[in-house]
Short mmCIF file of C-alpha atoms in Angstrom, two decimals:
data_model
loop_
_atom_site.label_atom_id
_atom_site.label_comp_id
_atom_site.label_asym_id
_atom_site.label_seq_id
_atom_site.Cartn_x
_atom_site.Cartn_y
_atom_site.Cartn_z
CA LYS A 1289 -4.74 -55.58 -140.85
CA LEU A 1290 -2.99 -58.92 -140.25
CA ALA A 1291 -5.68 -60.81 -142.14
CA GLY A 1292 -5.02 -58.66 -145.19
CA LEU A 1293 -1.27 -59.30 -144.91
CA LEU A 1294 -1.82 -63.06 -144.72
CA ASP A 1295 -3.52 -62.97 -148.13
CA GLN A 1296 -0.27 -61.66 -149.65
CA VAL A 1297 2.03 -64.39 -148.24
CA GLN A 1298 1.56 -68.14 -148.68
CA TYR A 1299 1.67 -69.49 -145.10
CA SER A 1300 0.87 -73.16 -144.50
CA ASN A 1301 -1.17 -72.44 -141.34
CA LYS A 1302 -2.62 -68.95 -141.57
CA SER A 1303 -5.25 -69.48 -138.90
CA ARG A 1304 -2.65 -70.46 -136.29
CA LEU A 1305 -0.49 -67.44 -137.09
CA LEU A 1306 -3.52 -65.16 -136.92
CA ASP A 1307 -4.62 -66.58 -133.56
CA ASP A 1308 -1.13 -66.30 -132.04
CA CYS A 1309 -0.75 -62.68 -133.16
CA LEU A 1310 -4.22 -61.76 -131.91
CA GLN A 1311 -3.14 -62.87 -128.44
CA LEU A 1312 -0.77 -59.88 -128.52
CA SER A 1313 -3.55 -57.43 -129.39
CA ASP A 1314 -3.10 -55.72 -126.00
CA MET A 1315 0.58 -55.00 -126.81
CA LYS A 1316 0.24 -51.98 -129.11
CA SER A 1317 4.00 -51.53 -129.44
CA LEU A 1318 4.27 -54.53 -131.83
CA SER A 1319 2.67 -54.14 -135.24
CA PRO A 1320 2.61 -56.67 -138.13
CA LYS A 1321 4.02 -55.90 -141.55
CA ILE A 1322 5.57 -57.60 -144.60
CA ASP A 1323 9.30 -57.24 -145.16
CA MET A 1324 12.23 -59.06 -146.80
CA LEU A 1325 14.35 -61.34 -144.61
CA VAL A 1326 17.91 -61.93 -145.88
CA LYS A 1327 19.46 -65.07 -144.42
CA ASN A 1328 23.17 -65.81 -143.92
CA ASP A 1329 23.30 -67.85 -147.16
CA GLY A 1330 22.08 -64.85 -149.15
CA SER A 1331 18.55 -66.17 -149.76
CA GLU A 1332 15.69 -63.72 -149.45
CA ASN A 1333 12.16 -64.44 -148.25
CA GLN A 1334 9.21 -62.10 -148.08
CA LEU A 1335 7.69 -62.83 -144.64
CA ILE A 1336 5.39 -61.34 -142.06
CA CYS A 1337 7.08 -59.94 -138.98
CA LEU A 1338 6.13 -58.16 -135.78
CA ASP A 1339 8.06 -54.91 -135.65
CA GLY A 1340 8.26 -52.66 -132.61
CA THR A 1341 9.40 -52.74 -129.01
CA ILE A 1342 9.11 -55.01 -125.98
CA PRO A 1343 8.71 -53.28 -122.61
CA MET A 1344 11.17 -54.21 -119.87
CA PHE A 1345 12.15 -52.93 -116.46
CA TYR A 1346 15.74 -52.23 -115.47
CA ASN A 1347 16.77 -50.54 -112.23
CA GLN A 1348 13.10 -49.87 -111.48
CA LYS A 1349 12.67 -47.95 -114.75
CA LYS A 1350 10.72 -48.93 -117.83
CA TYR A 1351 12.48 -49.12 -121.20
CA ASN A 1352 11.47 -50.29 -124.67
CA CYS A 1353 13.73 -52.77 -126.41
CA PRO A 1354 13.40 -52.66 -130.23
CA VAL A 1355 12.89 -56.12 -131.72
CA ARG A 1356 11.65 -57.76 -134.88
CA ILE A 1357 10.04 -61.23 -134.85
CA TRP A 1358 9.89 -63.05 -138.20
CA PHE A 1359 7.51 -65.93 -138.99
CA CYS A 1360 8.68 -68.64 -141.41
CA LEU A 1361 6.31 -69.98 -144.06
CA ASP A 1362 5.87 -73.31 -142.25
CA TYR A 1363 5.03 -71.66 -138.90
CA PRO A 1364 4.37 -73.06 -136.26
CA LYS A 1365 6.53 -76.06 -137.26
CA SER A 1366 9.54 -73.74 -137.31
CA PRO A 1367 10.18 -71.28 -134.47
CA PRO A 1368 10.12 -67.53 -135.11
CA ILE A 1369 13.37 -65.77 -136.03
CA CYS A 1370 14.00 -62.95 -133.55
CA TYR A 1371 16.36 -59.97 -133.80
CA VAL A 1372 17.19 -57.04 -131.57
CA THR A 1373 17.20 -53.99 -133.89
CA PRO A 1374 19.05 -51.08 -132.27
CA THR A 1375 18.99 -47.56 -133.73
CA ARG A 1376 22.02 -45.46 -134.66
CA ASP A 1377 21.95 -44.08 -131.09
CA MET A 1378 22.26 -47.55 -129.58
CA GLY A 1379 24.64 -50.48 -129.52
CA ILE A 1380 24.34 -54.18 -128.79
CA LYS A 1381 25.93 -55.27 -125.55
CA PRO A 1382 29.01 -57.45 -126.24
CA ARG A 1383 29.00 -61.09 -125.09
CA HIS A 1384 25.32 -61.02 -124.18
CA VAL A 1385 24.04 -64.43 -123.13
CA HIS A 1386 21.16 -64.48 -125.59
CA VAL A 1387 21.98 -61.88 -128.28
CA ASP A 1388 24.95 -61.99 -130.65
CA SER A 1389 26.70 -59.01 -132.21
CA ALA A 1390 24.31 -59.04 -135.20
CA GLY A 1391 21.26 -58.84 -132.91
CA PHE A 1392 20.17 -62.47 -133.41
CA ILE A 1393 18.38 -63.80 -130.32
CA TYR A 1394 19.22 -67.24 -128.90
CA HIS A 1395 17.05 -68.77 -126.22
CA GLN A 1396 16.02 -72.17 -124.88
CA TYR A 1397 12.36 -71.39 -125.58
CA LEU A 1398 13.16 -71.05 -129.29
CA THR A 1399 15.35 -74.17 -129.47
CA GLN A 1400 12.62 -76.21 -127.73
CA TRP A 1401 9.83 -74.77 -129.86
CA SER A 1402 6.79 -77.05 -130.40
CA ASP A 1403 3.20 -76.83 -131.58
CA SER A 1404 2.12 -75.99 -128.03
CA SER A 1405 4.42 -72.93 -127.94
CA SER A 1406 3.03 -69.48 -128.65
CA VAL A 1407 4.25 -66.00 -129.52
CA LYS A 1408 2.65 -64.62 -126.37
CA GLU A 1409 4.81 -66.87 -124.18
CA LEU A 1410 7.87 -66.02 -126.28
CA VAL A 1411 7.37 -62.26 -125.80
CA ALA A 1412 6.82 -62.75 -122.05
CA THR A 1413 10.05 -64.80 -121.86
CA LEU A 1414 12.07 -62.16 -123.74
CA LYS A 1415 10.61 -59.47 -121.52
CA ASN A 1416 11.85 -61.26 -118.39
CA VAL A 1417 15.27 -62.04 -119.91
CA PHE A 1418 15.87 -58.49 -121.17
CA SER A 1419 14.70 -57.02 -117.85
CA ARG A 1420 17.37 -59.02 -116.07
CA GLU A 1421 20.12 -58.26 -118.61
CA PRO A 1422 19.38 -55.58 -121.24
CA PRO A 1423 20.83 -56.43 -124.66
CA VAL A 1424 21.47 -52.84 -125.78
CA TYR A 1425 23.01 -49.64 -124.44
CA ALA A 1426 22.98 -45.98 -125.47
CA LYS A 1427 25.96 -44.54 -127.24
CA SER A 1428 27.41 -41.25 -126.05
CA SER A 1429 25.81 -38.22 -127.68
CA SER A 1430 29.16 -36.64 -128.53
CA SER A 1431 30.40 -39.58 -130.54
CA ALA A 1432 26.98 -40.25 -132.09
CA GLY A 1433 26.64 -36.67 -133.25
CA ALA A 1434 30.26 -36.14 -134.38
CA ARG A 1435 31.01 -35.87 -138.06
CA LEU A 1436 34.37 -35.80 -139.73
CA THR A 1437 34.74 -33.49 -142.72
CA SER A 1438 37.69 -32.44 -144.81
CA SER A 1439 38.12 -29.65 -147.31
CA THR A 1440 40.89 -28.47 -149.60
CA SER A 1441 42.53 -25.09 -149.33
CA ASN A 1442 41.41 -24.17 -152.83
CA GLY A 1443 37.69 -24.43 -151.81
CA SER A 1444 36.92 -27.89 -153.26
CA GLN A 1445 33.70 -29.66 -152.20
CA ALA A 1446 33.70 -31.33 -148.79
CA GLN A 1447 33.81 -35.09 -148.60
CA PRO A 1448 30.63 -36.86 -147.30
CA PRO A 1449 30.53 -37.16 -143.51
CA VAL A 1450 31.68 -40.40 -141.95
CA ARG A 1451 30.12 -41.66 -138.72
CA PRO A 1452 32.92 -42.40 -136.21
CA ILE A 1453 33.27 -45.73 -134.47
CA PRO A 1454 31.46 -45.61 -131.10
CA PRO A 1455 33.57 -45.98 -127.95
CA ASN A 1456 34.02 -49.43 -126.48
CA PRO A 1457 31.42 -50.06 -123.78
CA VAL A 1458 32.26 -51.38 -120.36
CA ALA A 1459 31.31 -54.90 -119.29
CA ASN A 1460 27.93 -53.86 -117.81
CA PRO A 1461 26.90 -50.44 -119.16
CA PRO A 1462 23.79 -48.82 -117.67
CA MET A 1463 20.46 -49.39 -119.44
CA GLU A 1464 19.50 -46.51 -121.69
CA HIS A 1465 16.95 -45.64 -124.35
CA LEU A 1466 16.01 -48.59 -126.63
CA VAL A 1467 14.50 -48.12 -130.12
CA ALA A 1468 14.85 -48.89 -133.82
CA SER A 1469 14.51 -51.50 -136.50
CA GLN A 1470 16.83 -53.42 -138.73
CA PRO A 1471 17.72 -53.43 -141.58
CA ASN A 1472 15.83 -50.09 -142.07
CA GLU A 1473 16.90 -47.79 -139.23
CA ARG A 1474 14.46 -45.37 -137.64
CA VAL A 1475 15.35 -41.86 -136.49
CA HIS A 1476 15.37 -41.42 -132.73
CA ASP A 1477 12.05 -40.06 -131.35
CA ASP A 1478 11.96 -39.10 -127.66
CA SER A 1479 8.18 -38.82 -127.68
CA TYR A 1480 7.80 -42.52 -128.53
CA PHE A 1481 10.66 -44.19 -126.69
CA GLY A 1482 11.12 -41.85 -123.71
CA PRO A 1483 14.06 -39.61 -122.73
CA MET A 1484 17.54 -40.88 -123.40
CA PRO A 1485 20.37 -40.12 -120.94
CA ARG A 1486 23.41 -38.42 -122.44
CA HIS A 1487 27.06 -39.37 -122.38
CA SER A 1488 27.42 -37.81 -118.94
CA SER A 1489 25.46 -40.73 -117.48
CA MET A 1490 27.93 -43.24 -118.93
CA PRO A 1491 30.55 -44.43 -116.48
CA PRO A 1492 34.14 -43.52 -117.27
CA VAL A 1493 35.99 -45.88 -119.58
CA VAL A 1494 38.98 -47.28 -117.73
CA SER A 1495 40.64 -48.74 -120.75
CA SER A 1496 39.99 -49.52 -124.36
CA GLU A 1497 39.58 -53.21 -123.48
CA PRO A 1498 36.82 -54.23 -121.08
CA SER A 1499 37.91 -56.18 -118.02
CA ARG A 1500 37.53 -59.95 -118.33
CA PRO A 1501 36.41 -61.92 -115.28
CA HIS A 1502 38.10 -65.14 -114.20
CA PRO A 1503 36.89 -68.18 -116.22
CA GLU A 1504 35.64 -69.98 -113.10
CA GLU A 1505 33.81 -66.87 -111.92
CA GLN A 1506 32.37 -66.37 -115.38
CA ALA A 1507 31.20 -70.02 -115.45
CA ALA A 1508 29.55 -69.63 -112.05
CA VAL A 1509 27.90 -66.41 -113.15
CA ASN A 1510 26.73 -68.03 -116.40
CA ARG A 1511 25.40 -71.06 -114.51
CA GLN A 1512 23.56 -68.88 -112.04
CA SER A 1513 22.26 -66.74 -114.90
CA THR A 1514 21.07 -69.85 -116.74
CA GLU A 1515 19.28 -71.17 -113.66
CA GLU A 1516 17.66 -67.82 -113.00
CA GLU A 1517 16.70 -67.57 -116.65
CA SER A 1518 15.16 -71.06 -116.57
CA ARG A 1519 13.22 -70.17 -113.46
CA LEU A 1520 11.92 -66.92 -114.95
CA THR A 1521 11.08 -68.69 -118.20
CA PHE A 1522 9.18 -71.37 -116.30
CA VAL A 1523 7.34 -68.71 -114.31
CA ALA A 1524 6.45 -66.79 -117.49
CA MET A 1525 5.23 -69.93 -119.26
CA THR A 1526 3.26 -71.02 -116.20
CA PHE A 1527 1.70 -67.58 -115.85
CA SER A 1528 0.78 -67.52 -119.54
CA LYS A 1529 -0.81 -70.97 -119.38
CA ILE A 1530 -2.72 -70.08 -116.22
CA GLU A 1531 -3.91 -66.89 -117.87
CA ASP A 1532 -5.08 -68.82 -120.96
CA LYS A 1533 -6.86 -71.39 -118.80
CA TYR A 1534 -8.48 -68.60 -116.81
CA ASP A 1535 -9.68 -66.89 -120.00
CA ARG A 1536 -11.06 -70.18 -121.32
CA PHE A 1537 -12.69 -70.95 -117.96
CA ARG A 1538 -14.22 -67.46 -117.84
CA ARG A 1539 -15.62 -67.77 -121.37
CA GLU A 1540 -17.13 -71.16 -120.60
CA ASN A 1541 -18.62 -69.90 -117.36
CA ASP A 1542 -19.94 -66.77 -119.07
CA SER A 1543 -21.80 -68.92 -121.61
CA GLU A 1544 -23.14 -71.16 -118.84
CA PHE A 1545 -24.13 -68.10 -116.82
CA ASP A 1546 -26.05 -66.71 -119.82
CA ALA A 1547 -27.84 -70.05 -120.21
CA TYR A 1548 -28.72 -70.06 -116.51
CA GLN A 1549 -29.99 -66.51 -116.78
CA LEU A 1550 -32.33 -67.52 -119.61
CA LYS A 1551 -33.55 -70.49 -117.56
CA GLN A 1552 -34.09 -68.23 -114.55
CA LYS A 1553 -36.09 -65.83 -116.71
CA ASP A 1554 -38.27 -68.67 -118.00
CA MET A 1555 -38.74 -69.92 -114.45
CA ASP A 1556 -39.78 -66.45 -113.28
CA ILE A 1557 -42.35 -66.22 -116.08
CA THR A 1558 -43.66 -69.71 -115.27
CA PHE A 1559 -43.83 -68.87 -111.56
CA GLN A 1560 -45.86 -65.74 -112.31
CA LYS A 1561 -48.28 -67.78 -114.45
CA LEU A 1562 -48.65 -70.38 -111.70
CA HIS A 1563 -49.24 -67.63 -109.15
CA ASP A 1564 -52.00 -66.09 -111.30
CA TYR A 1565 -53.54 -69.53 -111.85
CA LYS A 1566 -53.48 -70.17 -108.10
CA ILE A 1567 -55.32 -66.89 -107.50
CA ARG A 1568 -58.01 -67.84 -110.04
CA LEU A 1569 -58.38 -71.30 -108.48
CA THR A 1570 -58.74 -69.73 -105.02
CA GLN A 1571 -61.46 -67.41 -106.29
CA GLU A 1572 -63.25 -70.31 -107.99
CA ARG A 1573 -63.03 -72.37 -104.79
CA ASP A 1574 -64.57 -69.53 -102.74
CA ARG A 1575 -67.37 -69.19 -105.28
CA LEU A 1576 -68.11 -72.93 -105.15
CA PHE A 1577 -68.08 -72.90 -101.34
CA LYS A 1578 -70.60 -70.05 -101.42
CA MET A 1579 -72.83 -71.96 -103.85
CA LEU A 1580 -72.58 -75.05 -101.66
CA GLU A 1581 -73.73 -73.03 -98.66
CA GLU A 1582 -76.68 -71.73 -100.68
CA LEU A 1583 -77.58 -75.28 -101.77
CA ASP A 1584 -77.40 -76.47 -98.17
CA ALA A 1585 -79.72 -73.66 -97.13
CA ALA A 1586 -82.18 -74.51 -99.96
CA GLU A 1587 -82.07 -78.19 -99.03
CA GLN A 1588 -82.87 -77.35 -95.43
CA THR A 1589 -85.79 -75.22 -96.61
CA ILE A 1590 -87.13 -78.07 -98.75
CA GLU A 1591 -86.84 -80.52 -95.88
CA ARG A 1592 -88.67 -78.12 -93.60
CA VAL A 1593 -91.50 -77.71 -96.13
CA GLN A 1594 -91.74 -81.46 -96.54
CA GLU A 1595 -91.99 -81.91 -92.80
CA ASP A 1596 -94.74 -79.28 -92.68
CA LEU A 1597 -96.67 -81.04 -95.46
CA GLN A 1598 -96.34 -84.42 -93.79
CA SER A 1599 -97.58 -83.04 -90.49
CA SER A 1600 -100.66 -81.48 -92.16
CA SER A 1601 -103.97 -83.40 -92.91
CA GLN A 1602 -103.83 -86.43 -95.21
CA GLU A 1603 -106.62 -85.13 -97.48
CA PRO A 1604 -106.46 -86.50 -101.11
CA VAL A 1605 -105.12 -84.18 -103.74
CA GLU A 1606 -108.25 -84.36 -105.89
CA ASN A 1607 -110.29 -82.98 -103.00
CA THR A 1608 -108.24 -79.82 -102.93
CA LEU A 1609 -110.00 -78.67 -106.13
CA LYS A 1610 -113.70 -78.07 -105.40
CA CYS A 1611 -116.33 -76.79 -107.83
CA HIS A 1612 -119.06 -74.30 -106.85
CA ASP A 1613 -121.89 -76.12 -108.64
CA THR A 1614 -122.87 -79.49 -110.06
CA MET A 1615 -122.55 -78.38 -113.68
CA ALA A 1616 -118.98 -77.24 -113.13
CA ASP A 1617 -118.14 -80.47 -111.39
CA GLN A 1618 -119.62 -82.46 -114.31
CA LEU A 1619 -117.60 -80.35 -116.78
CA LEU A 1620 -114.38 -81.02 -114.82
CA GLN A 1621 -114.97 -84.75 -114.85
CA ALA A 1622 -115.72 -84.77 -118.60
CA VAL A 1623 -112.55 -82.78 -119.45
CA CYS A 1624 -110.39 -85.07 -117.30
CA HIS A 1625 -111.89 -88.13 -118.95
CA ASP A 1626 -111.25 -86.71 -122.42
CA LYS A 1627 -107.59 -85.92 -121.65
CA ALA A 1628 -107.05 -89.33 -120.11
CA ILE A 1629 -108.37 -91.03 -123.28
CA GLU A 1630 -106.10 -88.81 -125.40
CA ASP A 1631 -103.04 -89.87 -123.35
CA THR A 1632 -104.05 -93.50 -123.64
CA LEU A 1633 -104.31 -93.28 -127.42
CA TYR A 1634 -100.84 -91.72 -127.54
CA GLU A 1635 -99.32 -94.56 -125.55
CA LEU A 1636 -101.11 -97.13 -127.77
CA ASP A 1637 -99.54 -95.53 -130.86
CA LYS A 1638 -96.07 -95.88 -129.32
CA ALA A 1639 -96.74 -99.49 -128.34
CA LEU A 1640 -97.80 -100.28 -131.89
CA ASP A 1641 -94.70 -98.66 -133.36
CA ASP A 1642 -92.52 -100.70 -130.99
CA SER A 1643 -94.43 -103.90 -131.91
CA LYS A 1644 -95.49 -104.35 -128.29
CA ILE A 1645 -99.17 -104.82 -129.20
CA GLU A 1646 -100.94 -106.71 -131.93
CA THR A 1647 -102.64 -104.75 -134.67
CA HIS A 1648 -106.12 -106.23 -134.18
CA THR A 1649 -105.91 -105.62 -130.43
CA TYR A 1650 -104.79 -102.03 -131.09
CA LEU A 1651 -107.71 -101.43 -133.46
CA LYS A 1652 -110.20 -102.87 -131.04
CA ILE A 1653 -109.07 -100.72 -128.12
CA VAL A 1654 -108.76 -97.58 -130.25
CA HIS A 1655 -112.24 -98.06 -131.60
CA LYS A 1656 -113.70 -98.36 -128.09
CA LEU A 1657 -111.77 -95.40 -126.69
CA SER A 1658 -112.54 -93.21 -129.69
CA ARG A 1659 -116.26 -93.81 -129.29
CA GLU A 1660 -116.08 -92.98 -125.58
CA GLN A 1661 -113.99 -89.87 -126.26
CA PHE A 1662 -116.58 -88.69 -128.77
CA PHE A 1663 -119.34 -88.85 -126.17
CA GLN A 1664 -117.20 -86.98 -123.63
CA LYS A 1665 -116.51 -84.18 -126.10
CA GLU A 1666 -120.21 -83.86 -126.91
CA LEU A 1667 -120.95 -83.65 -123.20
CA ILE A 1668 -118.36 -80.94 -122.77
CA ASN A 1669 -119.84 -78.92 -125.64
CA LYS A 1670 -123.38 -79.18 -124.22
CA ILE A 1671 -122.28 -78.09 -120.74
CA LEU A 1672 -120.37 -75.10 -122.18
CA ALA A 1673 -123.40 -74.08 -124.28
CA ARG A 1674 -125.71 -74.34 -121.27
CA ARG A 1675 -123.43 -72.28 -119.09
CA LYS A 1676 -123.25 -69.66 -121.81
CA GLN A 1677 -127.04 -69.46 -121.88
CA LEU A 1678 -127.09 -69.03 -118.13
CA GLY A 1679 -124.33 -66.42 -118.32
CA VAL A 1680 -121.94 -68.42 -116.19
CA TYR A 1681 -118.29 -68.61 -117.30
#
C-alpha cells in the first residue's frame, strides 16, 4: 500500500521512507495515507502521513493515544511533523511539556534529528514520554453530549445546536480514552479504542482556574522530568539499536547457517561415497589375498613336482619315446629330420631378409638342404606305403 502511495507524491528519498515505515509493520494501529498538511503560514502540501494511535501505559492500564506523523518531501533531511489528534470526546492537557494546545509535538529527538534517526525510534520515544505524562484527557460525558437549542413561541425553526465549552481540567487529570485524527475528526468507537470512563471518574473541580505550583517547585519538577525523559529516550534508542543489530546479526547468521548446512550435506554425501569405496577396496583386497594364497599353493606344488623329477632317473628325453619295430623307428627319424630341415629353411629366410647372410651363401645352403629334404620325404613315403601293404598303421 505504501509503495503505491509513494508513486503519487514526489519524495526525494522514497526508498528510505519505505524502509523506515516497514520497520513499523508490526504496529497495526498506524496506517499510511495521503492527506493535506496546512502550515502556520497558510501553505498547503500534499504529504504522506502515518495516521492512527500509539499504545501507552498509564496507571498500569493500556491506552491508545491518537497521533498523526507527517513526512516532508525532503525526508529524512527534515524531521517528521508530529501532532496529537484528539477526538471531540477528548482534550489536550494544558501546559504539557511536549505538546502545545494545537497538538503539535515538541521533543529533543525531533530537534536533534539526523540521517541515523528512524521513525521506529521516534515512535518508541513518544510511547515512553506519553506513558509517563499522557497528553490528552477525556471530557465529561454530560458536557460532551449537551446541546443548546432555542425556539420561538410562534413555532419557528430551532437554531443549529452549539457544542458547549468543555470544563477546565485540573492540573493532572486522570488518563482516559484516547482516539481521533485531525483535522478530520473521527466518531468515538469503543470497540477500537477501549471503554472510556465517564464524568463520574473525573475528580471534582475545585475552581475554574487550576492551581499553579511555585516557580521553584515547577522548575525542579521540569528538570527532573527532563532528566527522566532523557533517560527514557536514551533507553528507547539503545533498545531500538540493539534490536536492529540483533536482527542484522540473526540474518547474517541465518545465511551462514544455511551455507554450513549445504556444506554439511555435501560432506555427508562425500563421506557415504568414501565409505562405499572403502568397502569395495576391502572386498578387492580379500579377493587378491585369496588369489595370492592360491598362487602360493600352486608354486609349492610346482616345486614339489620339480623335486620329484630331479630325484628320478636321469634318462634322456628322446629315450622316453620308444618304437615297437625298426620300420617305425626309421619313420620317426625321417620325419624328425624333415621337420628340422623345414625349420632351418625358415630361419635362413629370416636371416636373408635381415641381411644377416649373403645371397650366394643362402642359395648354396638352401640347395643342399632342399636336396636332403627331398630324399627324406621320399623315404617317408616308401615306409608309409610298405606299412600299408603289411597292414600296420
